[in-house]
Amino acid sequence: MSYSQLDRPVQFLKGVGPKRADAFGRLGVRTARDLLYHVPRRYDDASTVTPIGTLEVGMDATALGRVRSKGVVPTRKGLRIFQAVVEDETGMITAAWPGQPWLDRKLREGDRILLTGPVRFFHGRQIQPREMTIVSRGFDPEEPQGVIWVTYPATEELPQWVLRQVFERNLDALLGWADDDEYLSQEAMARHRLPPLRRALTWIHRPEEIRQAEAGRRRLAFDELFFLQLVQARARRAATELEPGIGHARTNELIRPLHEALPFRLTEAQARVLREIYADMQSSRRMSRLLQGDVGSGKTVVALFAMLLALEGGHQAALMAPTEILAEQHARGMTALLAPLGIGVALLTGSLSAPERRDTLVALADGTARLVVGTHALIQEGVTFRSLGVVVVDEQHRFGVRQRMALLEREDVRPDVLVMSATPIPRSLAMALYGDVDLSVLDEVPPGRKPVETTVRARDERADVYDFVEREIAAGRQAYVVYPLVAESEKVDLLAATDEFERLRSDVFAGRRVGLLHGQLATAERDRVMRAFLAGEIDVLVATTVIEVGIDVPNATVMVVEHAERFGLSQLHQLRGRVGRGEGASHCVLIAEPGQGASERLEVFRRTNDGFEIARADLRIRGQGDLFGSQQHGRDPVLRFADLMTDEDLLAEAQLEARALIAADPELEAPPHARVRDQLDGRYRERLEMYGVG
Ligand code: ADP
Ligand code: MG
């Protein structure tokens, strides 16, 4: 790896001694490069800075001036107010910070400060800053005269004015070394309309216009996304290209009859996704594809066609579900659809009797069982196929995809892999998280679906909600009542669900059949309760969130969610997806305390049944940080500059660029790619380690 001045410890920079170096370390800035990439968190345009002379009562303004005098003023009520008189060329104003006398120690006369806040009338004009930044301290002949004011992420030990001073003294040198990190060719920069790295960083630290800072940020965002996609493109290559796959032969002898037997036409989205899957399967490259679709978008039918393609070429097909009940549900549905074609469906779960299991294993090994549905039992020791052509994994949880794929990595088995996910996540997010697999999206729901009607009720309106549930039960319907279970207070929550169950059973719905389902029950007991509900032997199912995603009880028409404010929107969407699966009109009732900041979220949820829209709102509200797990692990965020909501186009470009590069030079050995390899091994190694699947 080539050495760069940027690798030197920050302590060698001007104005940084051992003490400041330690303080920088606590900010995550250890090398000169770290400092170069310590970018402003805020920009203030001179046009948004109001000359002090023109500040008026009632304005909310940003002003820039020098501290002329200052002091702490006590009030009659015992409150201590820190006040400073601030001036620029146009005038003077008093700035007041009630209750913050400690500012007196922080601020000095002569400091140049940037203030933002409302202008009030109090013995004359007074500004009450919400935000204050010390821009510079003392007289500095090199004081920046730019029209854009930058504000860096600062700390108590490294205040704004110190950061500025350090940048003033070192930025020219740092920018001079920035070329060492340049890995993009002129053509690539032109293609993606991106500035060279050095210019981007100049724009970020010393913009002449806000637009430049944004253009600079886009370049750094591209770099992040590119290296993320590069790691994933390598993993994808390892999974799909290094090992030969099966080039499935299509005859249509099963696919056509299934089309004719279906009681409906495929949606446009289903047809498109199937074309993508067929193309993958027919090529000799191994398929590694994620099929995303909202609840009810018709993923199972798509999977079934994919499985038939494998059968047509003489191979077997397997579908793996997360639980026995879901496996049985899939097997039932597929058996009905495939009966006219004369194709049977084998079932392999943990609860088969020993003779049943033995028979099934023999049939899989000798190939008489062509299509099998099962649970994890499918990938256990002792299960062998004559020729497994495709595996469909019905994956209900967002983060399980990679682990599941790994389970399939057995030397003898190289089937195509299709993972179905019912969690709609924005395309950009899916690309960032699963850049190593190909993505197909079912973005259309079959026609004629009745949306689930959603209402939000306060807790003191529960009696009405119960009345409503009672009427539905009287009409022969079934209902879910769901309670949250939050990890840190699991015991208390469980108690709440159990107590509520007792209350509902013995009081509210006395005379009705009420069941209880939670994660602490033994698997067999959980299965028993779920089956009873499925069979219509339970009217009201009181449950924690363990009620199975994907379970299909068409007669259930009401979903009541208690403490709805404690659920994520995507989780609520999954719960709501449990109803609306039959003929009857369905309802989702969210019981929430008003005014816990939850109303905006729940309102978004109430208005739409579109899972992708909800997922985008969830991402917007919760932020992207926790999606990568970086917050929990206290590591550098994987994405510091890129924003998955707004940089979707950049992400697509970065993915294309990364995949093309890996296709042309998988090991990055060619001399022009040395820089890329350096960057990958150096600057991005640690941050992207969690993606090192390849
Ligand atoms: P998902 O698995 O995506 O939640 P399913 O595959 O279970 O969705 O489909 C939900 C229901 O919609 C099933 O009853 C299925 O038969 C039906 N369905 C699937 N595709 C279509 C279509 N194109 N038109 C009408 N109904 C469809
Ligand atoms: Mg293939």
XYZ file of C-alpha atoms and ligand atoms in Angstrom:
722
model
C 0.000 0.000 0.000
C 1.390 3.370 -0.891
C 2.071 5.871 1.849
C 0.473 9.281 1.889
C 1.065 12.373 3.988
C -2.574 11.963 4.858
C -1.698 8.898 6.912
C 0.387 10.954 9.333
C -0.965 11.425 12.834
C -2.865 14.644 13.334
C -0.308 15.721 15.941
C 2.174 16.626 13.209
C -0.097 19.317 11.884
C 0.424 22.967 12.710
C -1.215 24.088 15.907
C -1.877 20.555 17.130
C 0.112 19.439 20.145
C -0.241 16.255 22.151
C -3.170 17.638 24.152
C -5.180 18.705 21.135
C -4.255 15.472 19.375
C -5.903 13.585 22.244
C -8.966 15.758 21.994
C -9.101 15.162 18.239
C -8.805 11.451 18.899
C -11.963 11.601 20.955
C -13.668 13.232 17.962
C -12.546 10.287 15.835
C -9.869 12.377 14.101
C -6.548 10.540 14.325
C -4.781 11.204 11.031
C -4.396 14.130 8.689
C -6.890 12.359 6.433
C -9.449 12.190 9.219
C -9.126 15.941 9.618
C -9.549 16.520 5.896
C -12.757 14.510 6.016
C -13.992 16.246 9.158
C -16.476 18.271 7.180
C -18.732 21.138 8.256
C -22.127 20.242 9.619
C -23.629 23.563 8.706
C -23.224 26.402 6.229
C -24.473 29.948 6.634
C -24.780 32.078 3.591
C -23.915 35.747 3.969
C -27.282 36.511 2.457
C -28.889 34.768 5.420
C -26.760 36.738 7.887
C -28.622 39.906 8.802
C -26.608 43.083 9.452
C -27.058 43.893 13.143
C -28.262 47.407 12.385
C -31.260 46.033 10.523
C -32.393 43.421 13.066
C -35.997 44.034 14.024
C -38.192 42.815 16.840
C -40.118 39.732 15.697
C -37.426 38.463 13.323
C -35.802 35.084 13.667
C -32.343 35.849 12.379
C -28.703 34.884 12.086
C -26.181 37.590 12.899
C -22.393 37.779 12.949
C -20.422 40.160 15.126
C -17.772 40.766 17.754
C -18.306 40.640 21.503
C -17.786 44.192 22.752
C -18.673 43.625 26.386
C -20.314 40.915 28.455
C -21.427 39.942 31.947
C -23.890 38.074 34.109
C -26.999 39.953 35.220
C -29.095 38.630 38.101
C -32.853 39.143 37.958
C -35.190 39.749 40.852
C -36.471 36.195 40.627
C -32.956 34.815 41.147
C -32.413 33.800 37.523
C -28.941 34.566 36.206
C -28.754 35.881 32.671
C -25.597 35.980 30.621
C -25.539 38.999 28.334
C -23.160 40.162 25.649
C -23.155 43.249 23.493
C -22.357 42.226 19.933
C -21.436 44.608 17.150
C -20.684 44.652 13.453
C -20.097 47.582 11.062
C -23.821 48.406 11.036
C -24.689 48.467 14.722
C -24.930 46.810 18.111
C -27.367 44.476 19.849
C -27.655 42.802 23.235
C -27.664 39.023 23.184
C -29.166 37.328 26.242
C -28.959 33.740 27.485
C -31.263 33.359 30.514
C -30.045 30.713 32.960
C -26.671 30.183 31.281
C -24.217 32.180 33.434
C -21.452 29.653 32.637
C -21.211 31.166 29.165
C -19.351 33.992 30.841
C -16.339 31.689 31.128
C -16.607 30.458 27.578
C -16.944 33.689 25.676
C -14.323 36.428 25.600
C -14.407 40.049 24.608
C -13.244 40.343 21.006
C -14.599 36.908 20.030
C -16.335 36.830 16.682
C -19.614 34.949 17.055
C -22.416 33.667 14.864
C -25.850 33.833 16.482
C -29.214 32.419 15.499
C -32.451 33.158 17.352
C -35.485 35.392 17.791
C -35.191 39.158 18.215
C -37.339 40.390 21.121
C -38.083 43.708 22.737
C -36.595 43.959 26.229
C -35.166 47.325 27.250
C -34.531 47.751 23.523
C -33.726 45.102 20.925
C -32.399 41.842 22.254
C -31.540 38.586 20.521
C -32.012 35.298 22.404
C -29.741 32.840 20.586
C -30.796 29.259 20.127
C -27.414 28.573 18.608
C -24.091 30.305 19.090
C -20.758 29.602 17.489
C -17.450 31.265 18.247
C -16.109 31.846 14.768
C -12.740 33.262 15.741
C -10.914 34.483 18.809
C -8.620 37.493 19.038
C -7.261 39.355 16.079
C -6.512 37.142 13.120
C -5.141 38.832 9.995
C -6.075 35.728 8.000
C -9.613 35.762 9.210
C -11.764 34.143 6.535
C -13.573 36.728 4.527
C -15.735 34.346 2.549
C -19.422 34.866 2.192
C -20.228 31.352 3.395
C -19.690 30.573 7.055
C -18.905 26.986 7.865
C -19.574 25.332 11.213
C -17.685 22.161 12.092
C -18.795 19.427 14.454
C -17.094 20.619 17.640
C -16.739 19.534 21.239
C -16.234 21.214 24.580
C -12.480 20.528 24.290
C -12.282 21.509 20.633
C -14.563 24.471 20.203
C -15.439 25.950 16.870
C -12.811 28.664 16.908
C -10.033 26.150 17.568
C -11.193 23.959 14.709
C -11.259 26.955 12.412
C -7.808 27.978 13.500
C -6.449 24.484 12.820
C -8.126 24.400 9.414
C -6.888 27.902 8.576
C -3.327 26.806 9.183
C -3.450 23.375 7.569
C -6.142 23.226 4.936
C -3.932 24.221 2.005
C -1.497 21.431 2.799
C -4.283 18.923 3.416
C -5.932 19.763 0.114
C -2.575 19.436 -1.605
C -2.370 15.841 -0.394
C -5.965 15.045 -1.338
C -4.848 13.882 -4.782
C -3.269 10.867 -3.087
C -6.791 9.546 -2.477
C -8.060 10.132 -6.004
C -9.061 6.790 -7.471
C -11.562 7.839 -10.151
C -10.412 8.294 -13.737
C -11.183 11.497 -15.624
C -13.673 9.560 -17.743
C -15.460 8.143 -14.708
C -15.744 11.607 -13.173
C -17.137 12.979 -16.399
C -19.562 10.083 -16.702
C -20.992 10.651 -13.234
C -20.663 14.428 -13.365
C -18.486 14.440 -10.268
C -15.650 16.837 -9.392
C -12.141 15.578 -8.599
C -11.712 14.740 -4.950
C -9.426 17.675 -4.296
C -11.896 20.141 -5.726
C -14.780 18.509 -3.874
C -12.981 18.890 -0.559
C -12.054 22.484 -1.362
C -15.695 23.210 -2.038
C -16.727 21.532 1.170
C -14.322 23.431 3.417
C -14.282 26.761 1.581
C -17.375 27.073 -0.534
C -18.033 30.266 -2.418
C -21.650 29.279 -2.756
C -23.775 26.760 -0.885
C -24.215 24.881 -4.179
C -20.516 24.071 -4.207
C -20.673 22.537 -0.771
C -23.514 20.310 -1.932
C -21.664 19.295 -5.104
C -18.653 18.446 -2.958
C -20.747 16.367 -0.600
C -22.136 14.411 -3.525
C -18.651 13.395 -4.520
C -17.875 12.087 -1.030
C -21.260 10.363 -0.960
C -20.482 8.675 -4.251
C -17.150 7.450 -2.885
C -18.827 5.883 0.130
C -21.512 4.219 -1.921
C -18.989 3.052 -4.486
C -16.788 1.286 -1.947
C -19.813 -0.220 -0.234
C -20.991 -1.565 -3.576
C -17.486 -2.726 -4.426
C -17.339 -4.955 -1.365
C -20.761 -6.284 -2.239
C -19.912 -6.798 -5.896
C -17.007 -8.981 -4.786
C -19.283 -10.997 -2.526
C -21.794 -11.325 -5.337
C -19.123 -12.598 -7.658
C -18.058 -15.157 -5.097
C -21.657 -16.311 -4.722
C -22.678 -16.341 -8.376
C -19.750 -16.533 -10.725
C -16.946 -18.462 -9.180
C -19.125 -21.515 -8.775
C -20.915 -22.766 -11.829
C -24.699 -22.703 -11.617
C -27.307 -24.581 -13.552
C -28.479 -23.374 -16.934
C -32.097 -24.435 -16.645
C -33.775 -25.629 -19.838
C -37.261 -24.246 -20.371
C -39.843 -26.360 -22.165
C -43.069 -24.697 -20.985
C -44.617 -28.107 -20.438
C -45.415 -27.206 -16.826
C -45.310 -23.411 -16.956
C -47.997 -23.137 -19.625
C -50.517 -25.449 -17.909
C -50.078 -23.519 -14.648
C -50.848 -20.257 -16.463
C -53.996 -21.872 -17.801
C -55.000 -23.306 -14.438
C -54.628 -20.059 -12.482
C -57.927 -18.346 -11.698
C -56.330 -14.961 -12.422
C -53.899 -13.225 -14.760
C -50.461 -12.271 -13.495
C -49.967 -8.598 -12.760
C -47.515 -6.602 -14.879
C -45.106 -6.629 -11.967
C -45.319 -10.397 -11.571
C -44.679 -10.912 -15.282
C -41.684 -8.573 -15.238
C -40.159 -10.175 -12.169
C -40.634 -13.626 -13.672
C -38.759 -12.580 -16.796
C -35.864 -11.496 -14.556
C -35.902 -14.785 -12.682
C -36.169 -16.956 -15.802
C -33.242 -15.140 -17.408
C -31.109 -15.756 -14.311
C -32.077 -19.392 -14.083
C -31.546 -20.122 -17.758
C -28.063 -18.674 -17.689
C -25.272 -20.797 -16.305
C -24.465 -18.099 -13.789
C -25.818 -18.968 -10.398
C -28.911 -16.988 -9.377
C -28.758 -15.036 -6.139
C -31.858 -12.895 -6.133
C -34.025 -11.111 -3.607
C -37.728 -10.858 -4.396
C -39.282 -7.977 -2.545
C -43.002 -7.499 -2.364
C -45.567 -6.104 -0.034
C -47.920 -8.437 1.807
C -50.349 -9.895 -0.694
C -48.418 -8.804 -3.772
C -48.352 -12.398 -5.001
C -44.812 -13.574 -4.308
C -45.782 -17.194 -3.806
C -47.137 -17.608 -7.316
C -43.954 -16.147 -8.719
C -41.919 -18.593 -6.661
C -44.050 -21.433 -7.917
C -43.318 -20.606 -11.566
C -39.611 -20.422 -10.783
C -39.813 -23.852 -9.200
C -41.617 -25.260 -12.228
C -38.861 -24.003 -14.508
C -36.382 -26.076 -12.515
C -38.657 -29.097 -12.802
C -38.979 -28.693 -16.568
C -35.245 -29.169 -16.986
C -35.278 -32.291 -14.846
C -34.218 -30.760 -11.531
C -35.925 -30.551 -8.157
C -37.161 -27.470 -6.322
C -37.420 -26.651 -2.629
C -39.187 -23.917 -0.714
C -38.022 -23.175 2.791
C -40.353 -21.408 5.243
C -39.439 -20.002 8.651
C -42.029 -22.023 10.606
C -43.983 -25.241 10.324
C -47.311 -23.517 10.043
C -46.107 -21.382 7.175
C -44.566 -24.413 5.472
C -47.862 -26.268 5.757
C -49.735 -23.245 4.444
C -47.454 -23.048 1.400
C -47.726 -26.799 0.826
C -51.523 -26.661 0.957
C -51.733 -23.776 -1.493
C -49.260 -25.310 -3.923
C -50.842 -28.734 -3.781
C -54.156 -27.244 -4.860
C -52.590 -25.327 -7.757
C -50.420 -28.189 -8.972
C -52.969 -31.022 -8.735
C -54.220 -30.452 -12.316
C -50.600 -30.741 -13.514
C -50.134 -34.073 -11.791
C -47.334 -32.767 -9.597
C -47.270 -33.640 -5.936
C -45.807 -31.542 -3.134
C -43.660 -33.187 -0.477
C -43.511 -31.734 3.023
C -40.457 -31.920 5.240
C -40.732 -30.482 8.750
C -39.464 -31.406 12.163
C -42.705 -32.946 13.265
C -42.911 -35.737 10.717
C -43.026 -39.213 12.195
C -39.870 -41.269 11.722
C -41.344 -43.432 8.913
C -42.775 -40.361 7.135
C -39.439 -38.634 7.336
C -37.614 -41.697 6.040
C -39.945 -42.009 3.060
C -39.594 -38.333 2.206
C -35.794 -38.471 2.420
C -35.712 -41.448 0.083
C -37.996 -39.693 -2.394
C -35.810 -36.561 -2.344
C -32.652 -38.599 -2.816
C -33.926 -40.659 -5.712
C -35.756 -37.743 -7.317
C -39.315 -39.081 -7.149
C -40.197 -36.082 -4.994
C -39.723 -33.226 -7.446
C -41.006 -30.351 -5.364
C -40.670 -30.044 -1.603
C -41.776 -27.489 0.950
C -40.271 -27.457 4.405
C -38.617 -25.699 7.281
C -35.002 -25.672 8.428
C -35.369 -29.436 8.392
C -34.573 -29.138 4.683
C -30.986 -28.116 5.255
C -30.114 -30.546 7.998
C -27.666 -33.418 7.890
C -28.962 -36.437 6.059
C -31.085 -34.551 3.542
C -29.842 -35.163 0.014
C -31.392 -34.373 -3.327
C -30.909 -36.168 -6.590
C -30.547 -32.783 -8.277
C -31.691 -29.666 -6.527
C -32.164 -26.906 -9.099
C -33.626 -24.009 -7.161
C -34.207 -23.073 -3.550
C -36.785 -20.484 -2.612
C -36.383 -19.055 0.874
C -39.468 -17.431 2.304
C -37.647 -14.992 4.483
C -39.742 -12.865 6.719
C -37.081 -10.889 8.457
C -35.048 -8.175 6.986
C -31.616 -9.163 8.135
C -31.699 -12.874 7.736
C -30.982 -13.100 4.049
C -27.262 -13.496 4.134
C -27.254 -16.030 6.943
C -29.802 -18.127 5.141
C -27.762 -18.091 1.982
C -24.724 -19.189 3.923
C -26.662 -22.190 5.172
C -27.068 -23.323 1.614
C -23.371 -23.273 0.907
C -22.682 -26.980 0.817
C -20.110 -28.370 -1.522
C -22.454 -30.703 -3.300
C -25.315 -28.254 -3.749
C -25.198 -25.289 -6.133
C -28.843 -24.524 -6.731
C -30.160 -21.145 -7.808
C -31.386 -19.129 -4.839
C -34.422 -16.883 -4.620
C -35.138 -15.160 -1.329
C -38.616 -13.718 -0.817
C -39.014 -10.863 1.616
C -42.320 -9.446 2.757
C -40.699 -6.401 4.297
C -40.962 -3.651 1.757
C -37.903 -1.502 2.025
C -37.055 1.377 -0.273
C -35.114 0.311 -3.317
C -32.139 2.435 -2.332
C -31.983 0.778 1.037
C -32.291 -2.680 -0.439
C -29.429 -1.857 -2.785
C -27.282 -0.595 0.042
C -28.030 -3.529 2.315
C -28.180 -6.263 -0.286
C -25.913 -4.948 -3.021
C -24.479 -8.444 -3.277
C -27.720 -9.936 -4.552
C -29.893 -8.988 -7.497
C -33.154 -7.356 -6.697
C -36.643 -7.894 -8.092
C -39.483 -5.798 -6.791
C -43.211 -6.545 -6.939
C -44.455 -2.994 -6.746
C -48.036 -3.708 -7.643
C -50.826 -5.421 -5.752
C -53.310 -7.614 -7.687
C -56.466 -5.708 -8.631
C -59.611 -5.790 -6.535
C -57.939 -5.779 -3.122
C -59.938 -3.994 -0.456
C -57.644 -1.789 1.589
C -57.748 -2.362 5.327
C -59.512 0.522 6.979
C -57.309 1.972 9.689
C -58.317 4.125 12.664
C -56.390 5.584 15.581
C -58.153 5.644 18.959
C -57.186 6.947 22.385
C -57.013 4.576 25.302
C -60.156 5.898 26.945
C -62.069 4.932 23.792
C -61.291 1.272 24.270
C -64.856 0.385 25.246
C -65.991 1.435 21.755
C -63.252 -0.655 20.214
C -64.332 -3.711 22.205
C -67.935 -3.161 21.141
C -66.803 -3.127 17.554
C -64.798 -6.328 17.964
C -67.784 -7.940 19.658
C -70.020 -7.104 16.676
C -67.509 -8.641 14.255
C -67.336 -11.817 16.329
C -71.121 -11.957 16.438
C -70.995 -11.816 12.631
C -68.759 -14.885 12.649
C -65.408 -13.120 12.255
C -62.193 -13.402 14.258
C -59.926 -10.750 15.735
C -56.352 -10.211 16.891
C -55.428 -8.029 19.868
C -51.677 -7.349 19.896
C -49.463 -6.026 22.687
C -45.919 -4.759 22.284
C -42.983 -6.573 23.770
C -39.967 -4.393 24.166
C -36.698 -6.064 25.032
C -35.690 -3.984 28.031
C -38.992 -4.409 29.828
C -39.961 -7.784 28.502
C -41.093 -9.166 31.838
C -43.323 -6.224 32.623
C -44.755 -6.192 29.117
C -45.468 -9.871 29.185
C -47.236 -9.406 32.463
C -49.316 -6.722 30.823
C -50.262 -8.982 27.917
C -51.089 -11.861 30.257
C -53.125 -9.617 32.581
C -54.968 -8.156 29.653
C -55.661 -11.641 28.372
C -57.267 -12.532 31.720
C -59.313 -9.368 31.664
C -60.489 -9.867 28.093
C -61.323 -13.524 28.644
C -63.120 -13.263 31.962
C -64.709 -9.885 31.518
C -64.777 -8.026 28.197
C -65.278 -11.042 25.930
C -66.673 -13.430 28.538
C -68.460 -16.190 26.672
C -66.216 -15.864 23.646
C -63.250 -18.107 22.975
C -60.106 -16.131 23.749
C -56.575 -17.472 23.115
C -53.136 -16.279 24.205
C -49.947 -16.432 22.173
C -46.525 -15.198 23.174
C -42.871 -15.998 22.660
C -42.362 -17.630 26.012
C -44.741 -20.466 25.172
C -43.212 -23.735 24.046
C -43.173 -24.126 20.270
C -45.690 -26.956 20.408
C -48.091 -24.866 22.481
C -47.684 -21.903 20.150
C -48.430 -24.130 17.184
C -51.495 -25.519 18.933
C -52.913 -22.040 19.620
C -52.181 -20.826 16.093
C -53.766 -23.883 14.552
C -56.861 -23.453 16.721
C -57.163 -19.859 15.529
C -56.677 -20.960 11.922
C -59.436 -23.561 12.379
C -61.827 -20.944 13.741
C -61.832 -22.418 17.247
C -60.642 -19.161 18.789
C -62.555 -15.883 18.370
C -60.061 -13.429 19.806
C -56.335 -14.080 19.729
C -54.446 -12.023 22.293
C -50.828 -11.981 21.219
C -47.477 -10.303 21.367
C -45.751 -9.682 18.056
C -44.921 -13.346 17.683
C -48.053 -13.835 15.591
C -46.522 -15.084 12.497
C -45.752 -12.811 9.660
C -47.185 -14.429 6.573
C -49.854 -16.423 8.336
C -53.069 -16.376 6.411
C -56.378 -16.520 8.297
C -58.925 -15.152 5.829
C -61.695 -15.077 8.418
C -59.788 -12.702 10.705
C -61.023 -9.203 9.931
C -59.932 -7.094 12.893
C -56.457 -6.223 14.109
C -56.321 -4.214 17.326
C -52.879 -2.942 18.319
C -52.369 -1.699 21.873
C -49.657 0.903 22.574
C -49.353 1.409 18.846
C -46.939 4.284 19.479
C -44.334 1.763 20.584
C -44.200 -0.031 17.235
C -42.186 0.885 14.171
C -44.284 1.671 11.124
C -42.998 -1.294 9.174
C -43.884 -3.568 12.052
C -47.386 -2.113 12.185
C -47.668 -2.710 8.468
C -46.800 -6.368 8.923
C -49.420 -6.676 11.652
C -52.041 -4.988 9.505
C -51.168 -7.405 6.715
C -52.618 -10.237 8.842
C -56.115 -9.000 8.045
C -57.724 -8.107 4.742
C -56.936 -11.526 3.320
C -60.500 -12.705 2.764
C -63.790 -11.506 1.347
C -64.910 -9.379 4.295
C -64.032 -5.729 4.838
C -61.201 -5.507 7.351
C -60.180 -3.103 10.036
C -57.031 -2.146 11.857
C -57.474 -0.190 15.095
C -54.434 1.452 16.654
C -54.813 2.324 20.304
C -52.337 5.022 21.231
C -51.924 7.764 23.741
C -52.255 11.041 21.934
C -49.379 13.487 22.043
C -46.369 11.243 22.471
C -44.852 12.450 19.249
C -46.517 9.454 17.696
C -49.397 11.154 16.002
C -47.528 12.173 12.852
C -46.199 8.661 12.344
C -49.511 6.981 12.965
C -51.242 9.452 10.681
C -48.855 8.552 7.850
C -49.680 4.934 8.528
C -53.414 5.462 8.683
C -53.520 7.229 5.337
C -51.843 4.585 3.209
C -51.803 0.831 2.719
C -48.713 1.040 0.521
C -45.866 -0.761 2.247
C -43.170 1.006 0.270
C -44.515 4.415 1.147
C -44.619 3.390 4.794
C -41.082 2.077 4.635
C -39.879 5.374 3.185
C -41.640 7.286 5.940
C -40.102 4.977 8.524
C -36.662 5.593 7.074
C -37.253 9.324 7.068
C -38.464 9.385 10.657
C -36.043 6.930 12.216
C -33.049 7.823 10.102
C -30.783 5.430 8.325
C -28.197 4.962 11.060
C -29.758 2.066 12.881
C -30.391 0.172 9.651
C -26.717 -0.609 9.365
C -26.441 -1.479 13.017
C -23.671 1.066 13.425
C -25.333 2.825 16.330
C -25.555 -0.335 18.390
C -21.984 -1.227 17.671
C -20.633 2.232 18.332
C -18.573 2.148 15.175
C -18.187 4.748 12.503
C -21.366 5.041 10.556
C -21.143 3.149 7.292
C -22.559 6.156 5.491
C -21.441 9.572 6.703
C -22.056 11.614 3.583
C -24.610 9.658 1.589
C -28.298 9.913 2.324
C -30.267 6.951 1.065
C -33.392 9.024 0.641
C -31.909 11.664 -1.616
C -28.944 9.908 -3.189
C -30.770 7.044 -4.837
C -29.485 8.031 -8.283
C -25.904 8.163 -7.040
C -26.324 4.752 -5.496
C -27.444 3.266 -8.803
C -24.455 4.834 -10.569
C -22.074 3.644 -7.872
C -23.421 0.127 -8.167
C -22.994 0.039 -11.943
C -19.472 1.397 -11.674
C -18.517 -1.086 -8.956
C -19.976 -4.096 -10.719
C -18.327 -3.169 -14.022
C -14.985 -2.805 -12.282
C -15.248 -6.176 -10.522
C -16.331 -7.827 -13.748
C -13.308 -6.403 -15.588
C -10.719 -6.837 -12.853
C -12.004 -8.939 -9.949
C -8.847 -8.767 -7.876
C -8.136 -5.120 -8.732
C -4.716 -6.110 -10.057
C -4.443 -3.853 -13.092
C -2.154 -0.837 -12.492
C -4.929 1.748 -13.057
C -6.906 0.119 -10.239
C -4.120 0.213 -7.658
C -5.587 3.356 -6.156
C -8.967 1.717 -5.753
C -7.391 -1.212 -3.967
C -5.418 1.126 -1.709
C -8.549 2.985 -0.724
C -10.451 -0.221 -0.130
C -7.707 -1.717 2.029
C -7.026 1.514 3.827
C -9.646 4.098 4.365
C -12.730 1.909 3.946
C -11.545 -1.379 5.419
C -12.802 -0.920 8.945
C -16.051 0.782 8.123
C -17.041 -1.863 5.626
C -15.797 -4.859 7.525
C -19.287 -6.066 8.281
C -19.813 -6.481 4.560
C -16.781 -8.612 4.074
C -18.779 -11.660 3.119
C -16.813 -12.445 -0.016
P -47.562 -12.686 -0.766
O -46.900 -14.009 -0.568
O -46.784 -11.758 -1.611
O -48.032 -12.058 0.508
P -49.485 -14.298 -2.015
O -48.619 -14.926 -3.008
O -49.846 -15.050 -0.783
O -48.864 -12.924 -1.595
O -50.781 -13.809 -2.741
C -51.860 -13.343 -1.995
C -53.129 -13.789 -2.665
O -53.283 -13.162 -3.921
C -53.195 -15.276 -2.913
O -54.486 -15.713 -2.583
C -52.921 -15.393 -4.406
O -53.555 -16.515 -4.955
C -53.518 -14.119 -4.946
N -52.904 -13.633 -6.179
C -51.605 -13.714 -6.523
N -51.382 -13.134 -7.730
C -52.573 -12.662 -8.156
C -53.010 -11.958 -9.340
N -52.159 -11.635 -10.304
N -54.315 -11.633 -9.423
C -55.158 -11.958 -8.450
N -54.835 -12.618 -7.329
C -53.553 -12.970 -7.161
Mg -28.786 -20.430 -13.452
